[in-house]
Amino acid sequence: MVLKLYVVSDGPPSLSVRQALALLEVPCQQVDVDFGAGDHMTDEYALMNPQKEIPVLDDDGFFLSESNAILQYICDKYSPGTPLYPQDPKIRAVVNHRLCFNLSTYYANISAYTMAPIFFDYERTPLGLKKVHIALDVFNTYLSRAGTTHAAADHLTIADFPLINSTMTLEAIDFDFSKYEKVSTWYEDFKKDYPELWKISADAMKEIKHFAANPPDLTHMDHPIHPIRKVKK
Ligand SMILES: N[C@@H](CCC(=O)N[C@@H](CS)C(=O)NCC(=O)O)C(=O)O
């Protein structure tokens, strides 16, 4: 049975998995989840992912969420030995490290500032801004110390995708991060070197920019965690 990937079109974790599948040419049916309609809040969706988050991979009834785990699984199962997820223990460890860093710190700090205030009732605060700068500064330090052209090695790995998509959300809100020179160069190089992969991010960035200018009306949504912004009618 063909793989199925449940995605949201502008969701950074979904984009990263789509980029890996595209590059590895793994056939996959994409199922668009309507975030605004709360398609991921249903009991049916929770059977696939009790975290009620997107993306979810369905490999013939084997359900996997958490985009990092999906990226690792796709490489191990469908392209073993791919340089996208190197076998060398130290290089693989650095890839895993960057994936963890993105999940725990980089995307966590950045998305709270970029994405959450677009979709939900959150403010961009000075503390939030400080956390964005901390994330950028740490990533810049990793790139500078490792001296690699890519996030984890001198070639593309699955670590690049989530870090690119987190950084893309900064560009989506016109956040100037050019003073983080290593991050900036790595990000611009990705666009130049992988135009087809970048297109996946760029199309999502357009959507995010649209929502930033026209905040979506989610007042019908009974979200278990996030406060819903009141929209003037
Ligand atoms: N750690 C998860 C995060 C997934 C995630 O947060 N996805 C967002 C969409 S971009 C989501 O499903 N949010 C659910 C909600 O806010 O209701 C991953 O990497 O897959």
Tab-separated table of N, CA and C and ligand atoms in Angstrom, residues 7-8 10-14 17 33 35 38 40-41 45 49 51-56 65-70 102-103 107 111 115 119-120 162 221 223-226, ligand 1:
chain	number	residue	atom	x	y	z
A	7	VAL	N	-0.797	16.091	6.111
A	7	VAL	CA	-0.015	17.342	6.194
A	7	VAL	C	-0.932	18.546	6.334
A	8	VAL	N	-0.312	19.655	6.797
A	8	VAL	CA	-0.976	20.954	6.704
A	8	VAL	C	-0.071	21.806	5.822
A	10	ASP	N	0.904	24.807	5.277
A	10	ASP	CA	1.885	25.815	5.690
A	10	ASP	C	2.613	25.420	6.983
A	11	GLY	N	2.532	24.158	7.368
A	11	GLY	CA	3.128	23.722	8.642
A	11	GLY	C	4.587	23.311	8.473
A	12	PRO	N	5.519	23.984	9.127
A	12	PRO	CA	6.935	23.650	8.970
A	12	PRO	C	7.273	22.164	9.156
A	13	PRO	N	6.734	21.463	10.184
A	13	PRO	CA	7.094	20.037	10.296
A	13	PRO	C	6.610	19.216	9.096
A	14	SER	N	5.448	19.574	8.543
A	14	SER	CA	4.943	18.872	7.353
A	14	SER	C	5.852	19.131	6.158
A	17	VAL	N	9.076	16.925	6.059
A	17	VAL	CA	8.855	15.540	5.626
A	17	VAL	C	8.606	15.501	4.120
A	33	VAL	N	-4.791	18.125	5.680
A	33	VAL	CA	-5.615	18.253	6.886
A	33	VAL	C	-6.030	19.721	6.972
A	35	PHE	N	-6.556	22.519	8.937
A	35	PHE	CA	-6.238	22.984	10.290
A	35	PHE	C	-7.348	23.912	10.807
A	38	GLY	N	-10.265	22.337	12.033
A	38	GLY	CA	-10.014	21.482	13.197
A	38	GLY	C	-10.092	20.001	12.869
A	40	HIS	N	-7.866	17.952	12.723
A	40	HIS	CA	-6.935	17.173	13.553
A	40	HIS	C	-7.408	17.055	15.005
A	41	MET	N	-8.577	17.625	15.291
A	41	MET	CA	-9.088	17.595	16.674
A	41	MET	C	-10.058	16.438	16.909
A	45	TYR	N	-8.915	11.271	14.276
A	45	TYR	CA	-7.527	11.683	14.048
A	45	TYR	C	-6.653	11.254	15.235
A	49	ASN	N	-2.846	9.888	15.963
A	49	ASN	CA	-1.905	10.676	16.745
A	49	ASN	C	-2.612	11.321	17.932
A	51	GLN	N	-1.538	13.117	20.080
A	51	GLN	CA	-1.079	14.503	20.297
A	51	GLN	C	-1.887	15.484	19.450
A	52	LYS	N	-2.674	14.942	18.525
A	52	LYS	CA	-3.516	15.763	17.635
A	52	LYS	C	-2.692	16.804	16.899
A	53	GLU	N	-1.551	16.379	16.420
A	53	GLU	CA	-0.678	17.270	15.657
A	53	GLU	C	-0.443	16.703	14.256
A	54	ILE	N	-0.015	17.603	13.401
A	54	ILE	CA	0.248	17.296	12.002
A	54	ILE	C	1.747	17.560	11.764
A	55	PRO	N	2.471	16.686	11.086
A	55	PRO	CA	2.082	15.580	10.227
A	55	PRO	C	1.958	14.238	10.946
A	56	VAL	N	1.324	13.305	10.218
A	56	VAL	CA	1.304	11.889	10.607
A	56	VAL	C	1.578	11.061	9.346
A	65	SER	N	3.968	9.806	14.145
A	65	SER	CA	3.936	11.276	14.178
A	65	SER	C	5.325	11.755	14.599
A	66	GLU	N	5.429	13.047	14.903
A	66	GLU	CA	6.719	13.704	15.196
A	66	GLU	C	7.586	13.674	13.933
A	67	SER	N	7.705	14.820	13.321
A	67	SER	CA	8.365	14.908	12.007
A	67	SER	C	9.806	14.385	12.031
A	68	ASN	N	10.502	14.569	13.133
A	68	ASN	CA	11.887	14.048	13.169
A	68	ASN	C	11.897	12.523	13.052
A	69	ALA	N	10.995	11.891	13.806
A	69	ALA	CA	10.916	10.424	13.764
A	69	ALA	C	10.515	9.971	12.359
A	70	ILE	N	9.627	10.731	11.724
A	70	ILE	CA	9.199	10.370	10.363
A	70	ILE	C	10.381	10.483	9.397
A	102	ASN	N	16.532	21.650	16.963
A	102	ASN	CA	15.430	22.352	16.316
A	102	ASN	C	14.127	22.153	17.102
A	103	LEU	N	13.875	20.904	17.478
A	103	LEU	CA	12.621	20.597	18.185
A	103	LEU	C	12.555	21.293	19.550
A	107	TYR	N	13.046	25.730	16.799
A	107	TYR	CA	11.660	25.900	16.330
A	107	TYR	C	10.754	26.326	17.492
A	111	SER	N	8.940	29.611	16.586
A	111	SER	CA	7.521	29.520	16.210
A	111	SER	C	6.617	30.211	17.233
A	115	MET	N	4.784	32.080	14.430
A	115	MET	CA	3.535	31.421	14.017
A	115	MET	C	2.390	31.606	15.027
A	119	PHE	N	-1.767	32.720	14.296
A	119	PHE	CA	-2.928	31.829	14.307
A	119	PHE	C	-3.745	31.918	15.600
A	120	PHE	N	-3.072	32.292	16.696
A	120	PHE	CA	-3.778	32.296	17.973
A	120	PHE	C	-3.595	33.637	18.686
A	162	PRO	N	14.170	20.784	8.765
A	162	PRO	CA	13.441	21.466	9.835
A	162	PRO	C	14.048	22.826	10.200
A	221	MET	N	-13.387	27.413	16.640
A	221	MET	CA	-12.573	26.284	17.109
A	221	MET	C	-12.491	26.272	18.642
A	223	HIS	N	-10.188	25.176	20.944
A	223	HIS	CA	-8.847	24.604	21.028
A	223	HIS	C	-8.501	24.247	22.469
A	224	PRO	N	-7.960	23.030	22.693
A	224	PRO	CA	-7.686	22.608	24.076
A	224	PRO	C	-6.556	23.404	24.747
A	225	ILE	N	-5.680	24.021	23.979
A	225	ILE	CA	-4.521	24.699	24.570
A	225	ILE	C	-4.468	26.186	24.209
A	226	HIS	N	-4.602	26.483	22.928
A	226	HIS	CA	-4.296	27.842	22.489
A	226	HIS	C	-5.501	28.779	22.613
B	1	LIG	N1	6.750	18.159	17.212
B	1	LIG	C1	5.767	18.021	16.167
B	1	LIG	C2	5.048	19.340	16.001
B	1	LIG	C3	3.912	19.256	15.032
B	1	LIG	C4	3.039	20.500	15.106
B	1	LIG	O1	3.059	21.261	16.075
B	1	LIG	N2	2.231	20.676	14.104
B	1	LIG	C5	1.277	21.763	14.141
B	1	LIG	C6	0.974	22.247	12.749
B	1	LIG	S1	2.358	23.045	12.064
B	1	LIG	C7	0.009	21.249	14.743
B	1	LIG	O2	-0.419	20.187	14.376
B	1	LIG	N3	-0.576	21.977	15.683
B	1	LIG	C8	-1.805	21.560	16.278
B	1	LIG	C9	-2.564	22.721	16.847
B	1	LIG	O3	-1.952	23.778	17.068
B	1	LIG	O4	-3.767	22.576	17.056
B	1	LIG	C10	6.428	17.592	14.871
B	1	LIG	O5	7.587	17.940	14.663
B	1	LIG	O6	5.797	16.873	14.093
